[in-house]
Amino acid sequence: MDAVDRPARLAVGVIGAGRVGSALGAALARAGHRVVAASGVSDSSRERAAERLGVTPSRPEDVVATSDLILMTVPDDVLPDLVSGLAGTGAAFQGKLVAHTSGAYGLAVLNPAIRAGALPLALHPVMTFTGREDDLRRLTGISYGVTAPDMLRPVAEALVIEMEGEPVWIADDDRPLYHAALAGAANHMVTLVAESSELLERVGVEQPGRMLGPLLGAALENVLRLGISGLTGPVVRGDAGTVRKHVDALILAAPEAADAYVALARLTADRALAAGLLKPEAAERLLDALGGNIWT
């Protein structure tokens, strides 16, 4: 089979059948491909290989040997050693599609496999994975950050579309910044919301999620629709006194949260000032309240 000309109906192998690998493997199976092998280190990964993908866990080199498309869905820090280790053992990469799902890495991390004849793809699903059954449902309609050699772009596009996703092309050199943008938004949002929930519980709010849900939903809708112009709150209003009260309260209750609040308030003020939403004199008052320079 020529994998470049005919990406459909591939024998798929998953190395790292964890949350991401098991979901993508199941999505490819739903599209008509055959998952023929999977490997996993943890007990939960091996269980997902059996339950979600319907295969008995095997060694990574056996996954490579039996597959037309090898999905490498391991943590970022594990990926380089995995690729070089498999290539070093003479794994049968020749003529096979090898796709990793890291957001930060481009194609260079696959160089050992490429030298052994592999056809490289970087397919990063822009979604969080919890390991629950709804992971597969959440794949429908999401974006994938895709990097591929020109001759493999149609293959990469076909695979993403078959998984009911939307391919978005990312230049190889831009992948670290691309991933930083996504991680900064999603991961830090989780931390901020968890911190806010704990602070609300301290003051007696029994169900902080019910309080925060509508507020955060509206804020997210505003920023996605309007950009920085959707900003509301004391910083964009120039309410320096309120901002100072926030900082003082956080210093007493959660000093580590106070540091984060000040850093984000400065960034917010800087963006608001640049967009013309905040007047210079109001920015100066905020500068005093935050105790540092927002003029970056």
PDB file of C-alpha atoms in Angstrom:
ATOM      1  CA  MET A   1       0.000   0.000   0.000  1.00  0.00           C
ATOM      2  CA  ASP A   2       1.219   3.495  -0.828  1.00  0.00           C
ATOM      3  CA  ALA A   3       0.373   5.481   2.317  1.00  0.00           C
ATOM      4  CA  VAL A   4       0.872   8.814   0.574  1.00  0.00           C
ATOM      5  CA  ASP A   5      -1.639   8.128  -2.217  1.00  0.00           C
ATOM      6  CA  ARG A   6      -4.222   6.281  -0.141  1.00  0.00           C
ATOM      7  CA  PRO A   7      -4.487   7.345   3.507  1.00  0.00           C
ATOM      8  CA  ALA A   8      -7.862   5.659   3.996  1.00  0.00           C
ATOM      9  CA  ARG A   9      -8.340   2.249   5.620  1.00  0.00           C
ATOM     10  CA  LEU A  10      -5.023   2.208   7.396  1.00  0.00           C
ATOM     11  CA  ALA A  11      -3.817  -0.250   9.981  1.00  0.00           C
ATOM     12  CA  VAL A  12      -3.355   2.059  12.965  1.00  0.00           C
ATOM     13  CA  GLY A  13      -1.006   1.566  15.899  1.00  0.00           C
ATOM     14  CA  VAL A  14      -0.986   3.721  19.026  1.00  0.00           C
ATOM     15  CA  ILE A  15       2.131   4.157  21.120  1.00  0.00           C
ATOM     16  CA  GLY A  16       0.965   5.603  24.398  1.00  0.00           C
ATOM     17  CA  ALA A  17      -2.661   4.505  24.641  1.00  0.00           C
ATOM     18  CA  GLY A  18      -3.524   7.021  27.334  1.00  0.00           C
ATOM     19  CA  ARG A  19      -6.213   9.676  27.290  1.00  0.00           C
ATOM     20  CA  VAL A  20      -5.232  11.195  23.940  1.00  0.00           C
ATOM     21  CA  GLY A  21      -4.096   8.067  22.149  1.00  0.00           C
ATOM     22  CA  SER A  22      -7.132   6.001  23.024  1.00  0.00           C
ATOM     23  CA  ALA A  23      -9.504   8.790  21.959  1.00  0.00           C
ATOM     24  CA  LEU A  24      -7.779   9.413  18.617  1.00  0.00           C
ATOM     25  CA  GLY A  25      -7.441   5.708  17.954  1.00  0.00           C
ATOM     26  CA  ALA A  26     -11.163   5.275  18.586  1.00  0.00           C
ATOM     27  CA  ALA A  27     -11.910   8.238  16.290  1.00  0.00           C
ATOM     28  CA  LEU A  28      -9.877   6.706  13.485  1.00  0.00           C
ATOM     29  CA  ALA A  29     -11.610   3.366  14.013  1.00  0.00           C
ATOM     30  CA  ARG A  30     -14.968   5.144  13.811  1.00  0.00           C
ATOM     31  CA  ALA A  31     -13.812   6.573  10.466  1.00  0.00           C
ATOM     32  CA  GLY A  32     -13.177   3.100   9.083  1.00  0.00           C
ATOM     33  CA  HIS A  33      -9.523   2.499   9.886  1.00  0.00           C
ATOM     34  CA  ARG A  34      -8.383  -0.572  11.840  1.00  0.00           C
ATOM     35  CA  VAL A  35      -6.591  -0.231  15.159  1.00  0.00           C
ATOM     36  CA  VAL A  36      -4.285  -3.229  15.123  1.00  0.00           C
ATOM     37  CA  ALA A  37      -1.887  -2.575  17.994  1.00  0.00           C
ATOM     38  CA  ALA A  38      -1.265  -0.331  20.973  1.00  0.00           C
ATOM     39  CA  SER A  39       1.233   0.041  23.763  1.00  0.00           C
ATOM     40  CA  GLY A  40       1.011   1.654  27.164  1.00  0.00           C
ATOM     41  CA  VAL A  41       3.152   1.969  30.259  1.00  0.00           C
ATOM     42  CA  SER A  42       0.577   2.523  32.992  1.00  0.00           C
ATOM     43  CA  ASP A  43      -2.165   0.116  34.019  1.00  0.00           C
ATOM     44  CA  SER A  44      -4.796   2.645  32.923  1.00  0.00           C
ATOM     45  CA  SER A  45      -3.212   2.934  29.456  1.00  0.00           C
ATOM     46  CA  ARG A  46      -3.200  -0.824  29.013  1.00  0.00           C
ATOM     47  CA  GLU A  47      -6.822  -0.960  30.147  1.00  0.00           C
ATOM     48  CA  ARG A  48      -7.775   1.726  27.599  1.00  0.00           C
ATOM     49  CA  ALA A  49      -5.968  -0.201  24.867  1.00  0.00           C
ATOM     50  CA  ALA A  50      -8.156  -3.185  25.612  1.00  0.00           C
ATOM     51  CA  GLU A  51     -11.442  -1.408  26.321  1.00  0.00           C
ATOM     52  CA  ARG A  52     -11.421   1.522  23.879  1.00  0.00           C
ATOM     53  CA  LEU A  53      -9.283   0.136  21.093  1.00  0.00           C
ATOM     54  CA  GLY A  54     -10.017  -3.568  21.367  1.00  0.00           C
ATOM     55  CA  VAL A  55      -6.386  -4.703  21.214  1.00  0.00           C
ATOM     56  CA  THR A  56      -4.045  -6.509  23.548  1.00  0.00           C
ATOM     57  CA  PRO A  57      -1.202  -4.205  24.644  1.00  0.00           C
ATOM     58  CA  SER A  58       2.100  -4.924  22.944  1.00  0.00           C
ATOM     59  CA  ARG A  59       5.625  -3.524  22.766  1.00  0.00           C
ATOM     60  CA  PRO A  60       6.218  -0.230  20.893  1.00  0.00           C
ATOM     61  CA  GLU A  61       8.440  -1.921  18.302  1.00  0.00           C
ATOM     62  CA  ASP A  62       5.651  -4.427  17.600  1.00  0.00           C
ATOM     63  CA  VAL A  63       3.198  -1.546  17.148  1.00  0.00           C
ATOM     64  CA  VAL A  64       5.496  -0.074  14.512  1.00  0.00           C
ATOM     65  CA  ALA A  65       5.932  -3.408  12.769  1.00  0.00           C
ATOM     66  CA  THR A  66       2.212  -4.094  12.374  1.00  0.00           C
ATOM     67  CA  SER A  67       0.917  -0.601  11.524  1.00  0.00           C
ATOM     68  CA  ASP A  68       0.641   1.661   8.475  1.00  0.00           C
ATOM     69  CA  LEU A  69      -0.003   4.716  10.653  1.00  0.00           C
ATOM     70  CA  ILE A  70       1.777   5.005  13.999  1.00  0.00           C
ATOM     71  CA  LEU A  71       0.322   7.525  16.441  1.00  0.00           C
ATOM     72  CA  MET A  72       2.835   8.623  19.061  1.00  0.00           C
ATOM     73  CA  THR A  73       0.675  10.034  21.824  1.00  0.00           C
ATOM     74  CA  VAL A  74       3.155  10.210  24.690  1.00  0.00           C
ATOM     75  CA  PRO A  75       4.090  13.177  26.932  1.00  0.00           C
ATOM     76  CA  ASP A  76       6.260  15.806  25.242  1.00  0.00           C
ATOM     77  CA  ASP A  77       9.334  15.065  27.347  1.00  0.00           C
ATOM     78  CA  VAL A  78       9.130  11.369  26.459  1.00  0.00           C
ATOM     79  CA  LEU A  79       8.757  11.828  22.694  1.00  0.00           C
ATOM     80  CA  PRO A  80      12.378  12.494  21.605  1.00  0.00           C
ATOM     81  CA  ASP A  81      13.793   9.456  23.426  1.00  0.00           C
ATOM     82  CA  LEU A  82      10.931   7.279  22.198  1.00  0.00           C
ATOM     83  CA  VAL A  83      11.571   8.147  18.548  1.00  0.00           C
ATOM     84  CA  SER A  84      15.352   7.834  18.756  1.00  0.00           C
ATOM     85  CA  GLY A  85      15.100   4.631  20.794  1.00  0.00           C
ATOM     86  CA  LEU A  86      12.794   2.938  18.311  1.00  0.00           C
ATOM     87  CA  ALA A  87      14.925   4.049  15.374  1.00  0.00           C
ATOM     88  CA  GLY A  88      18.021   2.801  17.183  1.00  0.00           C
ATOM     89  CA  THR A  89      16.541  -0.672  17.563  1.00  0.00           C
ATOM     90  CA  GLY A  90      15.808  -0.857  13.838  1.00  0.00           C
ATOM     91  CA  ALA A  91      12.030  -0.458  14.092  1.00  0.00           C
ATOM     92  CA  ALA A  92      10.326  -0.913  10.712  1.00  0.00           C
ATOM     93  CA  PHE A  93       9.506   2.716   9.866  1.00  0.00           C
ATOM     94  CA  GLN A  94      10.106   2.486   6.110  1.00  0.00           C
ATOM     95  CA  GLY A  95       7.151   3.867   4.128  1.00  0.00           C
ATOM     96  CA  LYS A  96       4.928   4.300   7.180  1.00  0.00           C
ATOM     97  CA  LEU A  97       3.106   7.360   8.442  1.00  0.00           C
ATOM     98  CA  VAL A  98       4.351   8.450  11.854  1.00  0.00           C
ATOM     99  CA  ALA A  99       2.291  11.124  13.565  1.00  0.00           C
ATOM    100  CA  HIS A 100       2.904  12.695  16.948  1.00  0.00           C
ATOM    101  CA  THR A 101       0.305  14.744  18.806  1.00  0.00           C
ATOM    102  CA  SER A 102       2.583  17.184  20.630  1.00  0.00           C
ATOM    103  CA  GLY A 103       1.679  20.843  20.278  1.00  0.00           C
ATOM    104  CA  ALA A 104       5.142  22.179  21.013  1.00  0.00           C
ATOM    105  CA  TYR A 105       7.182  19.889  18.738  1.00  0.00           C
ATOM    106  CA  GLY A 106       7.331  20.119  14.977  1.00  0.00           C
ATOM    107  CA  LEU A 107       8.709  17.567  12.560  1.00  0.00           C
ATOM    108  CA  ALA A 108      12.350  17.627  13.676  1.00  0.00           C
ATOM    109  CA  VAL A 109      11.623  15.437  16.695  1.00  0.00           C
ATOM    110  CA  LEU A 110      10.752  12.670  14.204  1.00  0.00           C
ATOM    111  CA  ASN A 111      14.102  12.947  12.365  1.00  0.00           C
ATOM    112  CA  PRO A 112      15.420   9.539  13.553  1.00  0.00           C
ATOM    113  CA  ALA A 113      12.282   7.891  12.169  1.00  0.00           C
ATOM    114  CA  ILE A 114      12.439  10.011   8.997  1.00  0.00           C
ATOM    115  CA  ARG A 115      15.990   8.814   8.363  1.00  0.00           C
ATOM    116  CA  ALA A 116      14.619   5.277   8.656  1.00  0.00           C
ATOM    117  CA  GLY A 117      12.062   6.013   5.931  1.00  0.00           C
ATOM    118  CA  ALA A 118       9.072   7.250   7.947  1.00  0.00           C
ATOM    119  CA  LEU A 119       6.560   9.770   6.579  1.00  0.00           C
ATOM    120  CA  PRO A 120       6.195  12.421   9.306  1.00  0.00           C
ATOM    121  CA  LEU A 121       3.111  14.290  10.535  1.00  0.00           C
ATOM    122  CA  ALA A 122       2.413  16.508  13.528  1.00  0.00           C
ATOM    123  CA  LEU A 123      -1.296  16.411  14.441  1.00  0.00           C
ATOM    124  CA  HIS A 124      -2.121  18.265  17.650  1.00  0.00           C
ATOM    125  CA  PRO A 125      -5.770  18.063  18.774  1.00  0.00           C
ATOM    126  CA  VAL A 126      -6.826  21.348  20.383  1.00  0.00           C
ATOM    127  CA  MET A 127      -8.846  19.819  23.195  1.00  0.00           C
ATOM    128  CA  THR A 128      -8.438  18.681  26.779  1.00  0.00           C
ATOM    129  CA  PHE A 129      -8.703  14.978  27.537  1.00  0.00           C
ATOM    130  CA  THR A 130      -9.889  13.617  30.873  1.00  0.00           C
ATOM    131  CA  GLY A 131      -9.911   9.896  30.113  1.00  0.00           C
ATOM    132  CA  ARG A 132     -13.695   9.764  30.363  1.00  0.00           C
ATOM    133  CA  GLU A 133     -16.134   8.456  27.814  1.00  0.00           C
ATOM    134  CA  ASP A 134     -17.021  11.936  26.537  1.00  0.00           C
ATOM    135  CA  ASP A 135     -13.480  12.459  25.182  1.00  0.00           C
ATOM    136  CA  LEU A 136     -14.476  10.901  21.865  1.00  0.00           C
ATOM    137  CA  ARG A 137     -17.607  13.024  21.591  1.00  0.00           C
ATOM    138  CA  ARG A 138     -15.603  16.187  22.241  1.00  0.00           C
ATOM    139  CA  LEU A 139     -13.390  15.542  19.216  1.00  0.00           C
ATOM    140  CA  THR A 140     -16.187  16.466  16.822  1.00  0.00           C
ATOM    141  CA  GLY A 141     -15.535  19.869  15.270  1.00  0.00           C
ATOM    142  CA  ILE A 142     -12.286  20.692  17.081  1.00  0.00           C
ATOM    143  CA  SER A 143      -9.197  22.195  15.461  1.00  0.00           C
ATOM    144  CA  TYR A 144      -5.930  20.355  14.948  1.00  0.00           C
ATOM    145  CA  GLY A 145      -2.603  22.169  14.704  1.00  0.00           C
ATOM    146  CA  VAL A 146      -1.085  20.416  11.689  1.00  0.00           C
ATOM    147  CA  THR A 147       2.470  20.445  10.378  1.00  0.00           C
ATOM    148  CA  ALA A 148       3.524  18.215   7.495  1.00  0.00           C
ATOM    149  CA  PRO A 149       5.833  18.165   4.474  1.00  0.00           C
ATOM    150  CA  ASP A 150       4.122  19.521   1.382  1.00  0.00           C
ATOM    151  CA  MET A 151       3.636  16.107  -0.180  1.00  0.00           C
ATOM    152  CA  LEU A 152       1.905  14.817   2.965  1.00  0.00           C
ATOM    153  CA  ARG A 153      -0.432  17.755   3.503  1.00  0.00           C
ATOM    154  CA  PRO A 154      -3.353  16.010   1.731  1.00  0.00           C
ATOM    155  CA  VAL A 155      -2.844  12.955   3.947  1.00  0.00           C
ATOM    156  CA  ALA A 156      -2.740  15.021   7.121  1.00  0.00           C
ATOM    157  CA  GLU A 157      -5.828  16.934   6.058  1.00  0.00           C
ATOM    158  CA  ALA A 158      -7.710  13.736   5.218  1.00  0.00           C
ATOM    159  CA  LEU A 159      -6.913  12.133   8.572  1.00  0.00           C
ATOM    160  CA  VAL A 160      -8.071  15.170  10.532  1.00  0.00           C
ATOM    161  CA  ILE A 161     -11.260  15.510   8.526  1.00  0.00           C
ATOM    162  CA  GLU A 162     -11.960  11.801   8.965  1.00  0.00           C
ATOM    163  CA  MET A 163     -11.724  12.347  12.738  1.00  0.00           C
ATOM    164  CA  GLU A 164     -14.351  15.091  12.243  1.00  0.00           C
ATOM    165  CA  GLY A 165     -11.830  17.826  12.981  1.00  0.00           C
ATOM    166  CA  GLU A 166     -10.607  20.946  11.218  1.00  0.00           C
ATOM    167  CA  PRO A 167      -6.948  21.118  10.123  1.00  0.00           C
ATOM    168  CA  VAL A 168      -5.166  24.410  10.829  1.00  0.00           C
ATOM    169  CA  TRP A 169      -1.706  24.657   9.294  1.00  0.00           C
ATOM    170  CA  ILE A 170       1.076  25.730  11.662  1.00  0.00           C
ATOM    171  CA  ALA A 171       4.600  26.463  10.415  1.00  0.00           C
ATOM    172  CA  ASP A 172       7.190  24.186  11.967  1.00  0.00           C
ATOM    173  CA  ASP A 173       9.108  27.019  13.644  1.00  0.00           C
ATOM    174  CA  ASP A 174       5.896  28.494  15.071  1.00  0.00           C
ATOM    175  CA  ARG A 175       4.756  25.444  17.004  1.00  0.00           C
ATOM    176  CA  PRO A 176       6.270  26.409  20.406  1.00  0.00           C
ATOM    177  CA  LEU A 177       4.527  29.811  20.316  1.00  0.00           C
ATOM    178  CA  TYR A 178       1.327  28.221  19.021  1.00  0.00           C
ATOM    179  CA  HIS A 179       1.335  25.773  21.912  1.00  0.00           C
ATOM    180  CA  ALA A 180       2.222  28.439  24.470  1.00  0.00           C
ATOM    181  CA  ALA A 181      -0.837  30.412  23.388  1.00  0.00           C
ATOM    182  CA  LEU A 182      -3.119  27.405  23.828  1.00  0.00           C
ATOM    183  CA  ALA A 183      -1.620  26.242  27.106  1.00  0.00           C
ATOM    184  CA  GLY A 184      -1.641  29.766  28.515  1.00  0.00           C
ATOM    185  CA  ALA A 185      -5.339  30.099  27.788  1.00  0.00           C
ATOM    186  CA  ALA A 186      -6.606  26.654  28.786  1.00  0.00           C
ATOM    187  CA  ASN A 187      -4.259  25.513  31.546  1.00  0.00           C
ATOM    188  CA  HIS A 188      -3.945  28.835  33.308  1.00  0.00           C
ATOM    189  CA  MET A 189      -7.685  29.349  33.104  1.00  0.00           C
ATOM    190  CA  VAL A 190      -8.183  26.124  35.050  1.00  0.00           C
ATOM    191  CA  THR A 191      -5.742  27.307  37.709  1.00  0.00           C
ATOM    192  CA  LEU A 192      -7.397  30.721  37.955  1.00  0.00           C
ATOM    193  CA  VAL A 193     -10.906  29.304  38.205  1.00  0.00           C
ATOM    194  CA  ALA A 194      -9.862  26.727  40.789  1.00  0.00           C
ATOM    195  CA  GLU A 195      -8.185  29.469  42.832  1.00  0.00           C
ATOM    196  CA  SER A 196     -11.250  31.708  42.574  1.00  0.00           C
ATOM    197  CA  SER A 197     -13.507  28.833  43.611  1.00  0.00           C
ATOM    198  CA  GLU A 198     -11.424  28.186  46.723  1.00  0.00           C
ATOM    199  CA  LEU A 199     -11.448  31.868  47.673  1.00  0.00           C
ATOM    200  CA  LEU A 200     -15.231  32.008  47.284  1.00  0.00           C
ATOM    201  CA  GLU A 201     -15.576  28.937  49.481  1.00  0.00           C
ATOM    202  CA  ARG A 202     -13.528  30.731  52.148  1.00  0.00           C
ATOM    203  CA  VAL A 203     -16.100  33.490  52.327  1.00  0.00           C
ATOM    204  CA  GLY A 204     -19.002  31.061  52.573  1.00  0.00           C
ATOM    205  CA  VAL A 205     -20.114  30.503  48.967  1.00  0.00           C
ATOM    206  CA  GLU A 206     -21.291  26.892  48.982  1.00  0.00           C
ATOM    207  CA  GLN A 207     -21.462  26.385  45.226  1.00  0.00           C
ATOM    208  CA  PRO A 208     -18.869  28.628  43.594  1.00  0.00           C
ATOM    209  CA  GLY A 209     -19.363  26.896  40.269  1.00  0.00           C
ATOM    210  CA  ARG A 210     -22.938  28.127  40.039  1.00  0.00           C
ATOM    211  CA  MET A 211     -21.763  31.663  40.736  1.00  0.00           C
ATOM    212  CA  LEU A 212     -18.792  31.598  38.381  1.00  0.00           C
ATOM    213  CA  GLY A 213     -20.361  29.680  35.487  1.00  0.00           C
ATOM    214  CA  PRO A 214     -22.550  32.432  33.991  1.00  0.00           C
ATOM    215  CA  LEU A 215     -19.890  35.092  34.613  1.00  0.00           C
ATOM    216  CA  LEU A 216     -17.083  33.131  32.992  1.00  0.00           C
ATOM    217  CA  GLY A 217     -19.309  31.972  30.150  1.00  0.00           C
ATOM    218  CA  ALA A 218     -20.173  35.574  29.310  1.00  0.00           C
ATOM    219  CA  ALA A 219     -16.543  36.694  29.614  1.00  0.00           C
ATOM    220  CA  LEU A 220     -15.378  33.919  27.276  1.00  0.00           C
ATOM    221  CA  GLU A 221     -18.092  34.716  24.758  1.00  0.00           C
ATOM    222  CA  ASN A 222     -17.172  38.410  24.888  1.00  0.00           C
ATOM    223  CA  VAL A 223     -13.458  37.940  24.304  1.00  0.00           C
ATOM    224  CA  LEU A 224     -13.930  35.414  21.499  1.00  0.00           C
ATOM    225  CA  ARG A 225     -16.367  37.741  19.753  1.00  0.00           C
ATOM    226  CA  LEU A 226     -14.857  41.149  20.566  1.00  0.00           C
ATOM    227  CA  GLY A 227     -11.233  40.539  21.524  1.00  0.00           C
ATOM    228  CA  ILE A 228      -9.806  42.939  24.107  1.00  0.00           C
ATOM    229  CA  SER A 229     -12.778  45.237  23.489  1.00  0.00           C
ATOM    230  CA  GLY A 230     -14.873  42.735  25.430  1.00  0.00           C
ATOM    231  CA  LEU A 231     -12.925  43.513  28.609  1.00  0.00           C
ATOM    232  CA  THR A 232     -14.898  44.612  31.663  1.00  0.00           C
ATOM    233  CA  GLY A 233     -14.073  45.104  35.342  1.00  0.00           C
ATOM    234  CA  PRO A 234     -12.155  47.446  37.620  1.00  0.00           C
ATOM    235  CA  VAL A 235      -8.902  47.563  35.641  1.00  0.00           C
ATOM    236  CA  VAL A 236     -10.457  48.787  32.383  1.00  0.00           C
ATOM    237  CA  ARG A 237     -12.629  51.199  34.393  1.00  0.00           C
ATOM    238  CA  GLY A 238      -9.510  52.578  36.073  1.00  0.00           C
ATOM    239  CA  ASP A 239     -10.853  51.783  39.571  1.00  0.00           C
ATOM    240  CA  ALA A 240      -7.470  51.912  41.274  1.00  0.00           C
ATOM    241  CA  GLY A 241      -8.967  51.903  44.769  1.00  0.00           C
ATOM    242  CA  THR A 242     -10.836  48.671  44.115  1.00  0.00           C
ATOM    243  CA  VAL A 243      -7.768  47.055  42.600  1.00  0.00           C
ATOM    244  CA  ARG A 244      -5.743  48.019  45.686  1.00  0.00           C
ATOM    245  CA  LYS A 245      -8.386  46.470  47.963  1.00  0.00           C
ATOM    246  CA  HIS A 246      -8.172  43.272  45.932  1.00  0.00           C
ATOM    247  CA  VAL A 247      -4.403  43.132  46.312  1.00  0.00           C
ATOM    248  CA  ASP A 248      -4.514  43.815  50.066  1.00  0.00           C
ATOM    249  CA  ALA A 249      -7.167  41.140  50.629  1.00  0.00           C
ATOM    250  CA  LEU A 250      -5.240  38.575  48.588  1.00  0.00           C
ATOM    251  CA  ILE A 251      -1.961  39.321  50.380  1.00  0.00           C
ATOM    252  CA  LEU A 252      -3.652  38.328  53.646  1.00  0.00           C
ATOM    253  CA  ALA A 253      -5.653  35.373  52.353  1.00  0.00           C
ATOM    254  CA  ALA A 254      -3.485  33.874  49.594  1.00  0.00           C
ATOM    255  CA  PRO A 255      -0.124  35.587  48.963  1.00  0.00           C
ATOM    256  CA  GLU A 256       0.687  33.386  45.960  1.00  0.00           C
ATOM    257  CA  ALA A 257      -2.618  34.406  44.378  1.00  0.00           C
ATOM    258  CA  ALA A 258      -1.802  38.069  45.044  1.00  0.00           C
ATOM    259  CA  ASP A 259       1.357  37.789  42.933  1.00  0.00           C
ATOM    260  CA  ALA A 260      -0.619  36.282  40.056  1.00  0.00           C
ATOM    261  CA  TYR A 261      -3.355  38.911  40.375  1.00  0.00           C
ATOM    262  CA  VAL A 262      -0.836  41.771  40.198  1.00  0.00           C
ATOM    263  CA  ALA A 263       0.939  40.276  37.171  1.00  0.00           C
ATOM    264  CA  LEU A 264      -2.313  39.727  35.290  1.00  0.00           C
ATOM    265  CA  ALA A 265      -3.701  43.135  36.262  1.00  0.00           C
ATOM    266  CA  ARG A 266      -0.581  44.769  34.837  1.00  0.00           C
ATOM    267  CA  LEU A 267      -0.919  42.806  31.608  1.00  0.00           C
ATOM    268  CA  THR A 268      -4.630  43.652  31.440  1.00  0.00           C
ATOM    269  CA  ALA A 269      -3.935  47.343  31.996  1.00  0.00           C
ATOM    270  CA  ASP A 270      -1.181  47.331  29.399  1.00  0.00           C
ATOM    271  CA  ARG A 271      -3.476  45.750  26.798  1.00  0.00           C
ATOM    272  CA  ALA A 272      -6.348  48.096  27.686  1.00  0.00           C
ATOM    273  CA  LEU A 273      -4.073  51.123  27.436  1.00  0.00           C
ATOM    274  CA  ALA A 274      -2.733  50.046  24.047  1.00  0.00           C
ATOM    275  CA  ALA A 275      -6.284  49.505  22.770  1.00  0.00           C
ATOM    276  CA  GLY A 276      -7.389  52.944  23.901  1.00  0.00           C
ATOM    277  CA  LEU A 277      -9.791  51.514  26.474  1.00  0.00           C
ATOM    278  CA  LEU A 278      -7.897  52.955  29.431  1.00  0.00           C
ATOM    279  CA  LYS A 279      -6.827  56.581  29.700  1.00  0.00           C
ATOM    280  CA  PRO A 280      -3.191  57.367  30.600  1.00  0.00           C
ATOM    281  CA  GLU A 281      -4.136  59.133  33.820  1.00  0.00           C
ATOM    282  CA  ALA A 282      -6.184  56.119  34.930  1.00  0.00           C
ATOM    283  CA  ALA A 283      -3.253  53.887  34.049  1.00  0.00           C
ATOM    284  CA  GLU A 284      -1.028  55.962  36.325  1.00  0.00           C
ATOM    285  CA  ARG A 285      -3.431  55.440  39.230  1.00  0.00           C
ATOM    286  CA  LEU A 286      -3.464  51.731  38.566  1.00  0.00           C
ATOM    287  CA  LEU A 287       0.321  51.781  38.461  1.00  0.00           C
ATOM    288  CA  ASP A 288       0.400  53.146  41.991  1.00  0.00           C
ATOM    289  CA  ALA A 289      -2.211  50.637  43.175  1.00  0.00           C
ATOM    290  CA  LEU A 290      -0.288  47.701  41.742  1.00  0.00           C
ATOM    291  CA  GLY A 291       3.069  48.928  42.973  1.00  0.00           C
ATOM    292  CA  GLY A 292       4.936  48.544  39.698  1.00  0.00           C
ATOM    293  CA  ASN A 293       5.350  49.736  36.151  1.00  0.00           C
ATOM    294  CA  ILE A 294       2.727  48.745  33.576  1.00  0.00           C
ATOM    295  CA  TRP A 295       4.342  50.855  30.843  1.00  0.00           C
ATOM    296  CA  THR A 296       6.001  48.038  28.909  1.00  0.00           C
TER     297      THR A 296
END
